[in-house]
Short mmCIF file of C-alpha atoms in Angstrom, two decimals:
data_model
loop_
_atom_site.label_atom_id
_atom_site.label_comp_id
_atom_site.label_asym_id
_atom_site.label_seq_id
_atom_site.Cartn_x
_atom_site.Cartn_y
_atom_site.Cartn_z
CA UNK A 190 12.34 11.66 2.70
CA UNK A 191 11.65 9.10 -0.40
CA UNK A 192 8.34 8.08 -1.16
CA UNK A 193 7.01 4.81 -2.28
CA UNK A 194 4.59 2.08 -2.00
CA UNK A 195 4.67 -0.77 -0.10
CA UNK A 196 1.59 -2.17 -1.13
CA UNK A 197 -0.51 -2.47 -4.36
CA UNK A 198 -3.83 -3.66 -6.30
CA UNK A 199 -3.05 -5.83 -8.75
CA UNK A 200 -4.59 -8.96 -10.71
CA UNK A 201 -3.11 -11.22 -8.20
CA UNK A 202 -4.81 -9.26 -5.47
CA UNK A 203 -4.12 -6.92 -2.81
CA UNK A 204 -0.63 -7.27 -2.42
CA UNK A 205 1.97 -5.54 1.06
CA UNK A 206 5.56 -6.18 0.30
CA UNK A 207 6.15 -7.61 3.67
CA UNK A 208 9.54 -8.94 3.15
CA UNK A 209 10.99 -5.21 2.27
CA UNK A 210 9.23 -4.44 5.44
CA UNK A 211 10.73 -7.32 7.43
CA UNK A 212 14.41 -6.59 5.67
CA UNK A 213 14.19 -2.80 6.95
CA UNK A 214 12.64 -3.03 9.96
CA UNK A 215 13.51 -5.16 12.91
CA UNK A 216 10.94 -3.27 14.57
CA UNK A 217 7.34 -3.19 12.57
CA UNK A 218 4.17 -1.99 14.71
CA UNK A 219 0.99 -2.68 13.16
CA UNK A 220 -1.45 0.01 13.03
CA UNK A 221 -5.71 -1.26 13.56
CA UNK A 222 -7.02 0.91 10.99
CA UNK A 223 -10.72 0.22 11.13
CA UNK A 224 -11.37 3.49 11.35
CA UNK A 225 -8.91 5.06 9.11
CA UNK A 226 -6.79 6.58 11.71
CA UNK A 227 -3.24 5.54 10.82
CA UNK A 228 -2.98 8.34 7.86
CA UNK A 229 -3.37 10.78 10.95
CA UNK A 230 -0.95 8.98 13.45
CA UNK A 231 1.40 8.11 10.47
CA UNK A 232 1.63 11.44 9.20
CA UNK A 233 2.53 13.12 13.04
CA UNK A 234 5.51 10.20 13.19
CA UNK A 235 6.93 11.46 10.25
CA UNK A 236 6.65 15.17 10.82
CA UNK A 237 8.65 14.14 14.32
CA UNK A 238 11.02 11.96 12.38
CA UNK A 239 11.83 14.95 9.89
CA UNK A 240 12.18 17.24 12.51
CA UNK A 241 14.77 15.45 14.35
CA UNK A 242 16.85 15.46 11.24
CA UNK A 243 15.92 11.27 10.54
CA UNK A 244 15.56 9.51 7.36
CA UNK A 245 11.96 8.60 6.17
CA UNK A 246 10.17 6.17 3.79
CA UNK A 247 6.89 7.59 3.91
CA UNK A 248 4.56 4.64 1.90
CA UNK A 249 1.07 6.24 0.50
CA UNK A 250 -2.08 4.34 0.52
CA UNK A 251 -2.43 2.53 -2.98
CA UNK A 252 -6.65 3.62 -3.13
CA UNK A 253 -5.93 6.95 -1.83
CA UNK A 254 -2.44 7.99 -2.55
CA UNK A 255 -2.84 11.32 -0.83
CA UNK A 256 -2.73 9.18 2.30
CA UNK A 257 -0.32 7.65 4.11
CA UNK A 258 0.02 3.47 4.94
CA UNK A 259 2.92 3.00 6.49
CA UNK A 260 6.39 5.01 7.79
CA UNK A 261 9.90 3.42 7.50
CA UNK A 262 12.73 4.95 9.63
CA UNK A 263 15.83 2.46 8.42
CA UNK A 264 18.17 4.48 10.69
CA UNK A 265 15.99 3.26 13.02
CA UNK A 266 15.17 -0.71 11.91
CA UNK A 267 11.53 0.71 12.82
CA UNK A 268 8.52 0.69 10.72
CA UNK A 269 4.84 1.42 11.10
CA UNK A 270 2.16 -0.30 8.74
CA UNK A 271 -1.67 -0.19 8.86
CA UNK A 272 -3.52 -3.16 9.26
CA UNK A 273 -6.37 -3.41 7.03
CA UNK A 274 -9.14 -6.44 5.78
CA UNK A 275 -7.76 -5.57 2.03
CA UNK A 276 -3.75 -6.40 2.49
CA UNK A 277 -4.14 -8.45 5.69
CA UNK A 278 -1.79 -8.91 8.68
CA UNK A 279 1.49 -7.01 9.40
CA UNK A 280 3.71 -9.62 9.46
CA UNK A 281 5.38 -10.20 13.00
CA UNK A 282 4.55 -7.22 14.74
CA UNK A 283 6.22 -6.41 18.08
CA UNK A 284 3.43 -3.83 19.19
CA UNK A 285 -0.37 -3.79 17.97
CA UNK A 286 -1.58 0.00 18.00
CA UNK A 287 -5.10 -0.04 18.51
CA UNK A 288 -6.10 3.19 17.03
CA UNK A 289 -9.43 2.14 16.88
CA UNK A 290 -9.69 2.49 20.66
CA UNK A 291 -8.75 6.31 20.15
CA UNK A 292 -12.73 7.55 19.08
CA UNK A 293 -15.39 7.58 22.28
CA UNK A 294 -17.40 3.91 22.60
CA UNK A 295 -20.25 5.60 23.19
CA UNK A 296 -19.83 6.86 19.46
CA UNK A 297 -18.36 4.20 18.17
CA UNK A 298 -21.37 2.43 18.94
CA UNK A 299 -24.02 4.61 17.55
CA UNK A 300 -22.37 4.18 14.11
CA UNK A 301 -21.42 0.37 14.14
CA UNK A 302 -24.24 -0.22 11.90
CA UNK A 303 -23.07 2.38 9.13
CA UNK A 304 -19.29 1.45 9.35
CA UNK A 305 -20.29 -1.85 9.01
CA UNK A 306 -22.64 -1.68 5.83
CA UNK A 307 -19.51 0.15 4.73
CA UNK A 308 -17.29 -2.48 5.40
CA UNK A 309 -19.06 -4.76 3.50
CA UNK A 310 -19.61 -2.47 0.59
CA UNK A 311 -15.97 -1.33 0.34
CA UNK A 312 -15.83 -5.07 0.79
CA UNK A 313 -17.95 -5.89 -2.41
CA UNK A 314 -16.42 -3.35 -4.47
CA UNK A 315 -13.16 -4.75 -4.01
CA UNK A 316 -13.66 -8.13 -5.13
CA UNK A 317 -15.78 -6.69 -7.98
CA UNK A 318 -12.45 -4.70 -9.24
CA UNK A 319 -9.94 -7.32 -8.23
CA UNK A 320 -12.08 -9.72 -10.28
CA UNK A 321 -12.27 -6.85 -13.60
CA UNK A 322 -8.04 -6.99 -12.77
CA UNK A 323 -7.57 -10.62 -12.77
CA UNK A 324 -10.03 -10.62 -16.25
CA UNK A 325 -8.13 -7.80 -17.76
CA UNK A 326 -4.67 -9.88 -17.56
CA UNK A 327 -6.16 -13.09 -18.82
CA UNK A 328 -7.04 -11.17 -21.87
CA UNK A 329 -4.01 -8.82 -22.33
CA UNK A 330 -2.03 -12.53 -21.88
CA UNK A 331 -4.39 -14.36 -24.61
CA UNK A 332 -3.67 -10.82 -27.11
CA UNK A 333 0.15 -10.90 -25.95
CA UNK A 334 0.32 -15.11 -27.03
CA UNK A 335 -1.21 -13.50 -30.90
CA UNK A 336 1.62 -11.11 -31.59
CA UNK A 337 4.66 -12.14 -29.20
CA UNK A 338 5.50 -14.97 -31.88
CA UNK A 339 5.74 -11.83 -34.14
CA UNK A 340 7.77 -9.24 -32.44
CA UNK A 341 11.65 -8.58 -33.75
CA UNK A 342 12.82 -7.97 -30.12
CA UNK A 343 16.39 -8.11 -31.22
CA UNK A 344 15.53 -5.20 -33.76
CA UNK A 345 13.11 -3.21 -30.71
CA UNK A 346 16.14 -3.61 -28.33
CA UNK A 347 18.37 -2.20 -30.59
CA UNK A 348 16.25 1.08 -31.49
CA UNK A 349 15.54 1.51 -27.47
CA UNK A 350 19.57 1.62 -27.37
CA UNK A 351 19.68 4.27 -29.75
CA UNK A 352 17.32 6.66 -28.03
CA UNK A 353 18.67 5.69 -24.80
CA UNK A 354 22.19 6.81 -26.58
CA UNK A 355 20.80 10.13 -28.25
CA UNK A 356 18.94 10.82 -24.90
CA UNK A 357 21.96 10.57 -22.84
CA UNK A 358 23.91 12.62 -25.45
CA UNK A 359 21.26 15.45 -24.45
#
């Protein structure tokens, strides 16, 4: 089982690394996550991939590491991603899972309004922080144009070899 991510926050946005997906998987099924289901769904897949002895990328949630966002089984060419508003579409998907069907209507329907003014907060945070990201890397790019002129790379490359050298000697 390796873990990684598959998808990130960053200054350029929210980001999925679709064409890793696409180059494992000739199989990707896209997980409706409205309700943050596919952690639970996700997590049973891999528990049955690992118990009949199959390899697993198990990808965690960048906001919540703890849970999972997608499942790759190369042996496979299969994948499972979550769907979300924050990283978009899963590119080409054979099979939609709607795990938002999964919870009654009936209560489904007596907390639209709260998911929703969730939504849109979760919403509004997120552009708030993706906007603090994109701000933070104009400035650490305006600092980096001061002192780059000013950097001896040749002489930093060469004193990274020697503790790369006297660390491998350990």
């Amino acid at each position: 089982e390796k873990h990684r991510f598959l998808s990130a926050v960053s200054c350029r946005g929210c980001l999925r690394l679709n064409d890793t997906l696409s180059a494992l998987c000739s199989r990707v099924y896209a997980l409706n996550n409205g309700f943050g289901l596919a952690h639970d769904y996700l997590s049973t897949l891999a528990e049955a991939a690992a118990s009949r002895g199959l390899d697993r990328i198990v990808c965690h949630d960048p906001l919540h590491p703890e849970r999972l966002d997608a499942l790759i089984l190369p042996e496979l060419a299969l994948g499972f991603a979550a769907q979300s508003d924050d990283f978009g579409p899963v590119p080409s998907p054979l099979r939609n899972v709607r795990l938002d069907a999964v919870p009654e209507r009936s209560r489904v329907q007596q907390l639209r309004r709260k998911t929703r003014a969730a939504a849109k907060l979760h919403s509004a945070v997120m552009r708030e922080a993706l906007s603090a990201l994109a701000e933070a890397k104009a400035l650490h790019d305006k600092i980096e144009a001061v002192y780059n002129p000013h950097v001896d790379f040749d002489g930093l490359y060469a004193l990274c070899g020697e503790h790369i050298a006297a660390m491998l000697a350990i």
